[in-house]
XYZ file of C-alpha atoms in Angstrom:
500
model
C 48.822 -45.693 12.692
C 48.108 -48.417 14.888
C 44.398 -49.513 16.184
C 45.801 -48.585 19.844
C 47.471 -45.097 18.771
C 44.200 -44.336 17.600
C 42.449 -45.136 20.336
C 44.773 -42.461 21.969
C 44.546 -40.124 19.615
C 40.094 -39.943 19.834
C 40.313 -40.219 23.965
C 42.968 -37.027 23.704
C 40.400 -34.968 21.279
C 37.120 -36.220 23.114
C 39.285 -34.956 26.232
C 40.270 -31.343 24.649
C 36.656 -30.803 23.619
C 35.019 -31.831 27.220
C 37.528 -29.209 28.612
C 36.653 -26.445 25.453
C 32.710 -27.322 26.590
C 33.421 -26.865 30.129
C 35.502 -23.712 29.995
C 32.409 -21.941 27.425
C 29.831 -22.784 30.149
C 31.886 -21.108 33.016
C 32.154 -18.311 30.278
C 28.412 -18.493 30.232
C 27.615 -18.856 33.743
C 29.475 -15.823 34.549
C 27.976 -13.397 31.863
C 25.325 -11.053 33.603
C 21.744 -10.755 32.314
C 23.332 -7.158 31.159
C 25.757 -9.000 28.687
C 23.386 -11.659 27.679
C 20.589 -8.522 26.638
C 24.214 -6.955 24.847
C 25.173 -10.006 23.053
C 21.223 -11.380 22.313
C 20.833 -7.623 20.481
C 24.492 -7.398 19.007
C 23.659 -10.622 17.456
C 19.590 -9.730 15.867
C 21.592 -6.777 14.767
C 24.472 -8.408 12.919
C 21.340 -10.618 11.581
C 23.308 -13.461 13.432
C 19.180 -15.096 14.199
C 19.874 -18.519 15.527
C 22.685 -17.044 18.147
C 20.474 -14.299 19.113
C 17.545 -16.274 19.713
C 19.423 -18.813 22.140
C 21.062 -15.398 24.148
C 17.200 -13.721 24.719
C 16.561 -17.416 25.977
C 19.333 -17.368 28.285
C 18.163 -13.790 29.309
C 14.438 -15.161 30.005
C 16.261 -18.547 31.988
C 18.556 -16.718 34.409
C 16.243 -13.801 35.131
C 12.895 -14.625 33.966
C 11.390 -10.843 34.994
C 13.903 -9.028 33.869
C 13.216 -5.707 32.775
C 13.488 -6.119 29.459
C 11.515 -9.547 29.123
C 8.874 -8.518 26.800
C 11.833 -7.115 24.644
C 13.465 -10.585 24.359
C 9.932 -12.589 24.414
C 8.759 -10.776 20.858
C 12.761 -10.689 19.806
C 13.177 -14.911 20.292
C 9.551 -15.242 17.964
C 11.335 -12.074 15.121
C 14.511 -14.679 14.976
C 12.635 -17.842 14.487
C 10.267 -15.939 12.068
C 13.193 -15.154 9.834
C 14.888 -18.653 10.408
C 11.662 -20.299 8.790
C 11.164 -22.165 12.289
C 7.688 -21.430 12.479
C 6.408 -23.984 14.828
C 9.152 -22.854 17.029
C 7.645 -19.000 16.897
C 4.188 -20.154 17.525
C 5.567 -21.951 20.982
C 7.603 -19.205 21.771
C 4.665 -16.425 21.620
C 2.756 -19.237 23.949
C 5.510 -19.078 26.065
C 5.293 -14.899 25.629
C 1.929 -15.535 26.846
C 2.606 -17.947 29.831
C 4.802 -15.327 30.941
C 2.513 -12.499 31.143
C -0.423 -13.820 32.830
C -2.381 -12.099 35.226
C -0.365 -8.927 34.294
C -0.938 -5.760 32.218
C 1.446 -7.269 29.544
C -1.163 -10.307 28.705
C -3.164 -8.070 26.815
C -0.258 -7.241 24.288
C 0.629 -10.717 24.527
C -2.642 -12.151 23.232
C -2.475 -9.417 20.214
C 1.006 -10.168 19.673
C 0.201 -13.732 19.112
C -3.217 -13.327 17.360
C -0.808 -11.248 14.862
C 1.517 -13.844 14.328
C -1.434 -15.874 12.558
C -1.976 -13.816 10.204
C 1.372 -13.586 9.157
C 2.912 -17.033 9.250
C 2.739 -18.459 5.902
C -0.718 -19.971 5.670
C 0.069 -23.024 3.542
C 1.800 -26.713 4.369
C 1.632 -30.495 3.722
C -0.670 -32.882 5.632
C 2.017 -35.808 5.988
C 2.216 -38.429 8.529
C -1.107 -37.130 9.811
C 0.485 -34.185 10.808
C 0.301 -30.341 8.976
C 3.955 -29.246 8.726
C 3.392 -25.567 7.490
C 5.296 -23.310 5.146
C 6.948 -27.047 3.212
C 6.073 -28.333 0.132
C 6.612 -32.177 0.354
C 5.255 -35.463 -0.091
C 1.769 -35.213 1.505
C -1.284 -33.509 0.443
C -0.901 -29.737 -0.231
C -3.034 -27.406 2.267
C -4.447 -24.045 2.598
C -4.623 -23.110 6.058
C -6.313 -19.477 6.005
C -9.763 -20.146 7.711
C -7.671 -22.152 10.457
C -5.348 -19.859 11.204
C -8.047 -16.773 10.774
C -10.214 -18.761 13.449
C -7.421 -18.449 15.919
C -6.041 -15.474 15.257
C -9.477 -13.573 15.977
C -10.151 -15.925 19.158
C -6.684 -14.017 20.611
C -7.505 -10.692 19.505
C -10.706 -10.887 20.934
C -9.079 -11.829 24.237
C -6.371 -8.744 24.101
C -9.820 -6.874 23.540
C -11.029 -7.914 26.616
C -8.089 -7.749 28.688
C -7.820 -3.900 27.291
C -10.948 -3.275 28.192
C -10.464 -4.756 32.046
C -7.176 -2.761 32.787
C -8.446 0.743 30.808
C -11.656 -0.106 33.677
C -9.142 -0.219 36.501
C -6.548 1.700 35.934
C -5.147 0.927 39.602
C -3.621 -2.306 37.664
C -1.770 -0.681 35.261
C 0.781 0.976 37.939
C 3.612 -1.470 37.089
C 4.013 -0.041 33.670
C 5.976 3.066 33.040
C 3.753 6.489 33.954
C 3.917 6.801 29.628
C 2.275 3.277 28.836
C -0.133 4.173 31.673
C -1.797 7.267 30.118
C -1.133 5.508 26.482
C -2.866 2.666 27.787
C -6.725 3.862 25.660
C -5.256 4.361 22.784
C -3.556 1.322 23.002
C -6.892 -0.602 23.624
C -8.148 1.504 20.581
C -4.913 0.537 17.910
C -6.025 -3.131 19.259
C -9.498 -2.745 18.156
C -8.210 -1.942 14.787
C -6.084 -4.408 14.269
C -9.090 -6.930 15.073
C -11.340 -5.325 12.749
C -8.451 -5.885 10.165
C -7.811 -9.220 10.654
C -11.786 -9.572 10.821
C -11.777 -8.476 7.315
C -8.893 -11.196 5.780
C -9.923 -13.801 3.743
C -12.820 -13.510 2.502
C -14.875 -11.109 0.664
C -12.982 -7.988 1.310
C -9.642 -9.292 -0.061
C -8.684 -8.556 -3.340
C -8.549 -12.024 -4.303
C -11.662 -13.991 -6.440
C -10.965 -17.149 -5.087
C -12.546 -15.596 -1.858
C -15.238 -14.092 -3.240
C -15.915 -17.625 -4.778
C -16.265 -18.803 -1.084
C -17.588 -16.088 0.549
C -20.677 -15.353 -2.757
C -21.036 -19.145 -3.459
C -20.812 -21.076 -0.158
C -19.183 -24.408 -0.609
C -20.902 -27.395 -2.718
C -21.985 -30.682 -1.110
C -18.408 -31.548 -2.687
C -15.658 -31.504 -0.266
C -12.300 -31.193 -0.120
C -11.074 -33.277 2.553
C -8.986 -31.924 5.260
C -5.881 -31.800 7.753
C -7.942 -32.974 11.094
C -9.692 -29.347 10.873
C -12.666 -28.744 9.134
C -10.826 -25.236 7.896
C -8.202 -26.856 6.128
C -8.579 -26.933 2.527
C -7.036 -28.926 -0.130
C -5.603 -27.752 -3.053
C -8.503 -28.144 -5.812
C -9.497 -25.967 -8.055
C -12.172 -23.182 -7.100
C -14.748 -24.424 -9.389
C -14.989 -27.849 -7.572
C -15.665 -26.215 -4.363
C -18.717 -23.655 -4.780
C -21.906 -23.569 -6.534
C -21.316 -22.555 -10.219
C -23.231 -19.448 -10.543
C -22.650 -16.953 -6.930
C -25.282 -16.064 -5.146
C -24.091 -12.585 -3.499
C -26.093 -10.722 -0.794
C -29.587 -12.713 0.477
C -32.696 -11.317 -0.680
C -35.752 -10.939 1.634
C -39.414 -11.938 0.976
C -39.976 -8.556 -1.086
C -36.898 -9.527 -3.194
C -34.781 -6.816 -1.492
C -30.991 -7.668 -0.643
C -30.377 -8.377 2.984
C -27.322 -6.400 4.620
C -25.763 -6.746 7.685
C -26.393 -4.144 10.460
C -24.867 -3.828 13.913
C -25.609 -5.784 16.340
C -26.475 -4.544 20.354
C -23.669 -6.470 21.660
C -20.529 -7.917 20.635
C -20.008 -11.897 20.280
C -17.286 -14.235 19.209
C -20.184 -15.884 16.786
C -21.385 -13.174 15.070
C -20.562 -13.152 10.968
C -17.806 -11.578 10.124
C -20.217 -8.107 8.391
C -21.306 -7.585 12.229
C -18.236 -7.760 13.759
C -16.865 -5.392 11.395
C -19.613 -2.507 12.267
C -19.662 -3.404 15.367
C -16.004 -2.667 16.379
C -15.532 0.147 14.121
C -18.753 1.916 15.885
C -16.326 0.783 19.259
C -13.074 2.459 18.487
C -15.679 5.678 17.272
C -17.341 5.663 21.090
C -13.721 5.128 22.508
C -11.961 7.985 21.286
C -10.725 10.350 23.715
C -8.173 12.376 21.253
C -8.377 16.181 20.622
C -8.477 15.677 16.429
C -10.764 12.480 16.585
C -7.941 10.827 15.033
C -9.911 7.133 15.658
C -13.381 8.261 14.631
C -11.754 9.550 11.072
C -10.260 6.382 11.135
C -13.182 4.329 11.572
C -15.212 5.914 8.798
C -12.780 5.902 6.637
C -12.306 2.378 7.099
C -15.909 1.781 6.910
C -16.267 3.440 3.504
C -13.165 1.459 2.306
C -14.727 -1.414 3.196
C -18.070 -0.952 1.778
C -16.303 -0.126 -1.237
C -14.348 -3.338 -1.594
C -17.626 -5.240 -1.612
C -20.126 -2.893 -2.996
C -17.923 -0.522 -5.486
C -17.670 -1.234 -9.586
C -13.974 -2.513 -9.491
C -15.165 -5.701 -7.590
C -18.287 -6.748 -9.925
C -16.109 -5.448 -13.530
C -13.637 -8.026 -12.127
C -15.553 -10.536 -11.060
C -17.952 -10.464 -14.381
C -14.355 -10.963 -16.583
C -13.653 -14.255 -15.115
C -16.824 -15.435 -14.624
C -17.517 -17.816 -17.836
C -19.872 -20.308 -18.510
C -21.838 -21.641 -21.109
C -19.558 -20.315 -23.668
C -19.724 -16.604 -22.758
C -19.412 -14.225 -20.098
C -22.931 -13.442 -18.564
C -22.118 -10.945 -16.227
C -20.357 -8.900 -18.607
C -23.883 -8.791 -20.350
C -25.894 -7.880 -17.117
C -23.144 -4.772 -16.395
C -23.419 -3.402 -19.965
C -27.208 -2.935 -19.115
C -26.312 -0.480 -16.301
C -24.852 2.829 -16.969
C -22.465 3.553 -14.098
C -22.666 7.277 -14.604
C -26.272 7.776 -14.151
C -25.911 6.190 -10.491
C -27.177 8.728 -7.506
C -24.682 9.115 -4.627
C -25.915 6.815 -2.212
C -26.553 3.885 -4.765
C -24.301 0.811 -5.819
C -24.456 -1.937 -8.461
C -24.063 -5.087 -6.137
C -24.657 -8.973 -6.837
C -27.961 -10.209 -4.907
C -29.720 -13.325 -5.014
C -27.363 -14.622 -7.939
C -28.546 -11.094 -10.072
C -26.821 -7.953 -10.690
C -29.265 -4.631 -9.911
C -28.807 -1.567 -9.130
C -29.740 -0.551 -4.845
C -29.842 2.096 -2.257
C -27.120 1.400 0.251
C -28.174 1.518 3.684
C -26.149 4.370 6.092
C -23.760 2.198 7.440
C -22.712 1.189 4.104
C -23.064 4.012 1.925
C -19.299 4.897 0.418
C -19.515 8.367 -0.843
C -21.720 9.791 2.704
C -19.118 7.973 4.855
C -16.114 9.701 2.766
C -17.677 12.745 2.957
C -17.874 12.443 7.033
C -14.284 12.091 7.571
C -13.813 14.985 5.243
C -16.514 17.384 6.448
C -16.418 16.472 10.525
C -12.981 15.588 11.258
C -10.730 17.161 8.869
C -7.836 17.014 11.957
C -8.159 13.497 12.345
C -5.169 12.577 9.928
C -6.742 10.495 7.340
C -9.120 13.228 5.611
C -7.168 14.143 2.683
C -6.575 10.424 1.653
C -10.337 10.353 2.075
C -11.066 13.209 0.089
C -8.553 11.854 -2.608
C -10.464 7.899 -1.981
C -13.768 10.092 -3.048
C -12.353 11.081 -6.236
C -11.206 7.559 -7.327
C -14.811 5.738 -6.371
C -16.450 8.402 -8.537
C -13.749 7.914 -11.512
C -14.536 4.060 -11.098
C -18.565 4.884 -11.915
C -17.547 7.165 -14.881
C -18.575 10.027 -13.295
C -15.685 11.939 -14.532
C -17.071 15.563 -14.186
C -17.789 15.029 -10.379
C -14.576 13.222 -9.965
C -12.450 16.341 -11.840
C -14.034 18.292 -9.383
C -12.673 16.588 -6.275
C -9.542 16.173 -7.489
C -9.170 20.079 -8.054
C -10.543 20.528 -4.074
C -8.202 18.052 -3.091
C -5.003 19.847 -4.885
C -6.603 23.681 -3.585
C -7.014 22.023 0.011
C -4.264 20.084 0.831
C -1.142 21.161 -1.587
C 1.050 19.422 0.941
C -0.178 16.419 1.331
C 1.599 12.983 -0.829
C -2.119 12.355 -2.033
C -2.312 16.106 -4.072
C 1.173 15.479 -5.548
C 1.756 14.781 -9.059
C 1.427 10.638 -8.620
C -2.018 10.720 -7.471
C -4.194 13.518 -7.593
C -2.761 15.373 -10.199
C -2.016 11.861 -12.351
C -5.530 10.683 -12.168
C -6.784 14.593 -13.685
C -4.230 13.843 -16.544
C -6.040 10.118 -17.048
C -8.985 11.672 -17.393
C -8.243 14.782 -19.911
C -6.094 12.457 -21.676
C -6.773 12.454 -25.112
C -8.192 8.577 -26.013
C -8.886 6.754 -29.228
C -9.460 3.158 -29.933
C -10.108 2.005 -33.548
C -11.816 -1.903 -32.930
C -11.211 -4.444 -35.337
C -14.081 -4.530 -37.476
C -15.654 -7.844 -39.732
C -15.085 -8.435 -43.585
C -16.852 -6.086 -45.826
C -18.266 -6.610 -49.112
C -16.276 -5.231 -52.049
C -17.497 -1.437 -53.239
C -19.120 -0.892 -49.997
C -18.325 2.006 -48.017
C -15.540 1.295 -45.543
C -16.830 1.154 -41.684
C -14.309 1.635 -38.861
C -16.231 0.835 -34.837
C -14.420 3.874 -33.486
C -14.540 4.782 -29.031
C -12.992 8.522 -28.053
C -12.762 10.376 -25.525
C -11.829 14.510 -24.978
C -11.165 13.983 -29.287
C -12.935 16.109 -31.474
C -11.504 14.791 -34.712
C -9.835 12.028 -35.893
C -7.173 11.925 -38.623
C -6.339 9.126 -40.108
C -4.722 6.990 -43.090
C -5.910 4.199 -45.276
C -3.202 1.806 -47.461
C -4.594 -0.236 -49.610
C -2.937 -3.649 -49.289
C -2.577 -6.444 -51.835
C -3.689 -8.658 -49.275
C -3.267 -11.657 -51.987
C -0.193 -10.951 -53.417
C 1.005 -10.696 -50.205
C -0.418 -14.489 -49.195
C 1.469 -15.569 -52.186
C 5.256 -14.428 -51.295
C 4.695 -15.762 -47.895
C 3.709 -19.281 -49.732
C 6.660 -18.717 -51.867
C 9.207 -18.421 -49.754
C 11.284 -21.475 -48.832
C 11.205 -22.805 -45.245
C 14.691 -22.507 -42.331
C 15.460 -25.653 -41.573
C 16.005 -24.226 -37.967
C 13.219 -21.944 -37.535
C 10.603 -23.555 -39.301
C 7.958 -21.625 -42.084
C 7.962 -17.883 -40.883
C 4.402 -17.717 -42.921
C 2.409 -20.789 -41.358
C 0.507 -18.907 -39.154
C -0.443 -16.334 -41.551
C -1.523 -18.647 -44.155
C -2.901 -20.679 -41.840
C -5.838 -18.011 -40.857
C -5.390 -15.288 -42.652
C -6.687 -16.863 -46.105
């Protein structure tokens, strides 16, 4: 083909695609904001993300109140969430937020977004001087929790706010549906929650010792440096940022650990402890319901709380990792203790660097908030995962008599209920009555002395057992005997090796 014929033959398909281009956006500037809702949800349904995205963004362009534009807001931020654009998301829920200023809608907006931080991956790369989350690149490797946590809460406690000011006038709520209207309490209630929750992320109520490490220890004069932020925080190992041995709660001048109470009045500075009694006391004052469906919720999520920090499971897994000078000293301090013997209102705890044995104050104390949500609102929804929680704290101090017990009120009281079945109730009775026997390894012993076996049992009365005599080295010497596969190396080099 000659230079000129293909000249001819671009111009003719630049031509036949300006024409394809113009005829699609006729298409488009016909469609109705009907069809673009229709093809925006046909699309998020057929998974279709990046088409659906652009049609709820050509539903919010043409008709930017449409009635369904809180629908396509949150739908545009779901598609770019599962398209991994998560910059994008974050300036589309602004953009959610833009749009519902000054109206009932901002205070859904502001928990909407505060949401979002929590769940957006909370990792990135510091490259170019800028944090490019959720990619692992060239760059310096971030955590971005504390950042993200600080923002997240600053939002929430805005939708709080807002719930508050439109539950106070409820003249300003008459552009919502008559439903959303009277729903509009509990609504400012479920928000309370879900700042209480997020409240509670990162730190020492996780499940997760590297928090505890920064939450117990505080960080070192080392440190890490950062992404612009003083909440961003390098990859390095745990041990480089903290003190070596935790400290745990404060102790006051009588030597008496220091816990948080509730303070008068709510405040975006308060530590995280206050905040947490604070709003859970809230959404207990706010409740309005006929089974007290909130209040059960709030002691229950008190107690479950209190028991993340304060119960056995935290310290017997904190004192297994915790090693240092060539042994585990916490292990040591917890074997002192006898979990069993503990009253109901008392708690091993780590204070002042030292585990002892306290009195947990009332807004703390795990088994007398459990037994609240059981006793006084047994309607409220949550009281036979309570009652069941009660049984499991006292199996976890060894109490397994009291524990038994609950289980057996919790199967008589609530036979219906998933938490009486036969994977939780009734399996944690048949953990406990289960027959147990562990023979430990014991030392070398002398020839012609008695053999000694270190045996631990539980529900056993006796123990039968056999004893083979073995040529221990007759058997060292076939091992050394036997000739070595040239593939697979000596099969006996690790015997003879330690066992000698």
């Amino acid at each position: 083909m000659t230079r000129k014929g293909m000249l001819r033959l671009v111009a003719g398909l630049t031509l036949i695609g300006l024409i394809a281009a113009t005829s699609q956006l006729a298409f488009t500037a016909n469609e109705t904001a009907a069809d673009l809702l229709k093809k925006a949800d046909k699309a998020f349904d057929d998974k279709n993300y990046r088409d659906a995205a652009e049609a709820y963004q050509g539903l919010l362009k043409a008709e930017p109140k449409h009635e369904k534009w809180e629908h396509a807001s949150t739908r545009i931020v779901q598609c770019q969430l599962r398209l991994q654009l998560f910059d994008d998301a974050l300036e589309s829920a602004e953009a959610y937020l833009k749009r519902s200023k000054g109206l009932p809608q901002e205070a859904r907006a502001e928990r909407f977004v505060g949401n979002l931080w929590t769940i957006i991956p909370h990792w990135g790369t510091r490259s170019g001087g800028e944090f490019h989350r959720g990619k692992w690149q060239q760059g310096i490797q971030m955590r971005s929790e504390r950042h993200d946590k600080k923002i997240a809460i600053s939002h929430l406690e805005k939708a709080r706010d807002l719930y508050a000011k439109f539950d106070a006038n409820r003249d300003l709520l008459k552009s919502l549906p008559e439903e959303q209207q009277q729903n509009w309490h509990n609504e400012r209630s479920d928000c309370i929650f879900v700042l209480a929750s997020t409240v509670s992320r990162w730190g020492i109520y996780e499940n997760n010792y590297a928090y505890w490490h920064r939450f117990w220890a505080e960080r070192d004069d080392f440190m890490a440096d950062t992404a612009g932020e003083e909440d961003f925080d390098e990859y390095y190992s745990d041990w480089q940022w903290r003190r070596k041995r935790p400290i745990g709660l404060r102790l006051d001048n009588n030597g008496k650990p220091i816990f948080a109470t509730a303070p008068k009045k709510y405040g975006s500075g308060l530590q995280d402890d206050q905040k947490l009694l604070f709003l859970l006391a809230e959404a207990r004052e706010l409740d309005t319901t006929d089974t007290k469906r909130y209040t059960g919720l709030s002691w229950y999520r008190q107690a479950m709380l209190s028991r993340a920090r304060f119960g056995m499971d935290r310290l017997h897994q904190y004192a297994s990792m915790y090693y240092e000078g060539g042994k585990y000293p916490m292990q040591e301090d917890l074997k002192e203790i006898n979990p069993w013997e503990l009253k109901d209102g008392q708690a091993v705890v780590l204070a002042g660097g030292q585990i002892m044995v306290v009195d947990l104050p009332k807004e703390w104390d795990i088994i007398a908030n459990l037994r609240t949500v059981v006793g006084d609102y047994a309607k409220s929804g949550v009281a036979d995962e309570a009652h069941y929680s009660l049984g499991l704290y006292f199996q976890s101090r060894q109490q397994y008599t009291t524990a038994l017990k609950t289980y057996d009120d919790v199967i008589a009281k609530y036979a219906d209920s998933i938490w009486a079945d036969r994977h939780h109730a009734q399996e944690q009775k048949r953990r406990i009555l289960e027959k147990q026997v562990l023979i430990s390894n014991s030392s070398m012993q002398l020839p012609g002395s008695p053999i000694e076996l270190q045996i631990s049992h539980r529900n056993t009365g006796k123990i039968w057992f056999v004893a083979r005599k073995v040529n221990h080295e007759g058997f060292l010497r076939e091992l050394r005997d036997e000739d070595a596969d040239d593939r697979r190396g000596f099969r006996g080099f690790y015997a003879l090796s330690n066992w000698h």
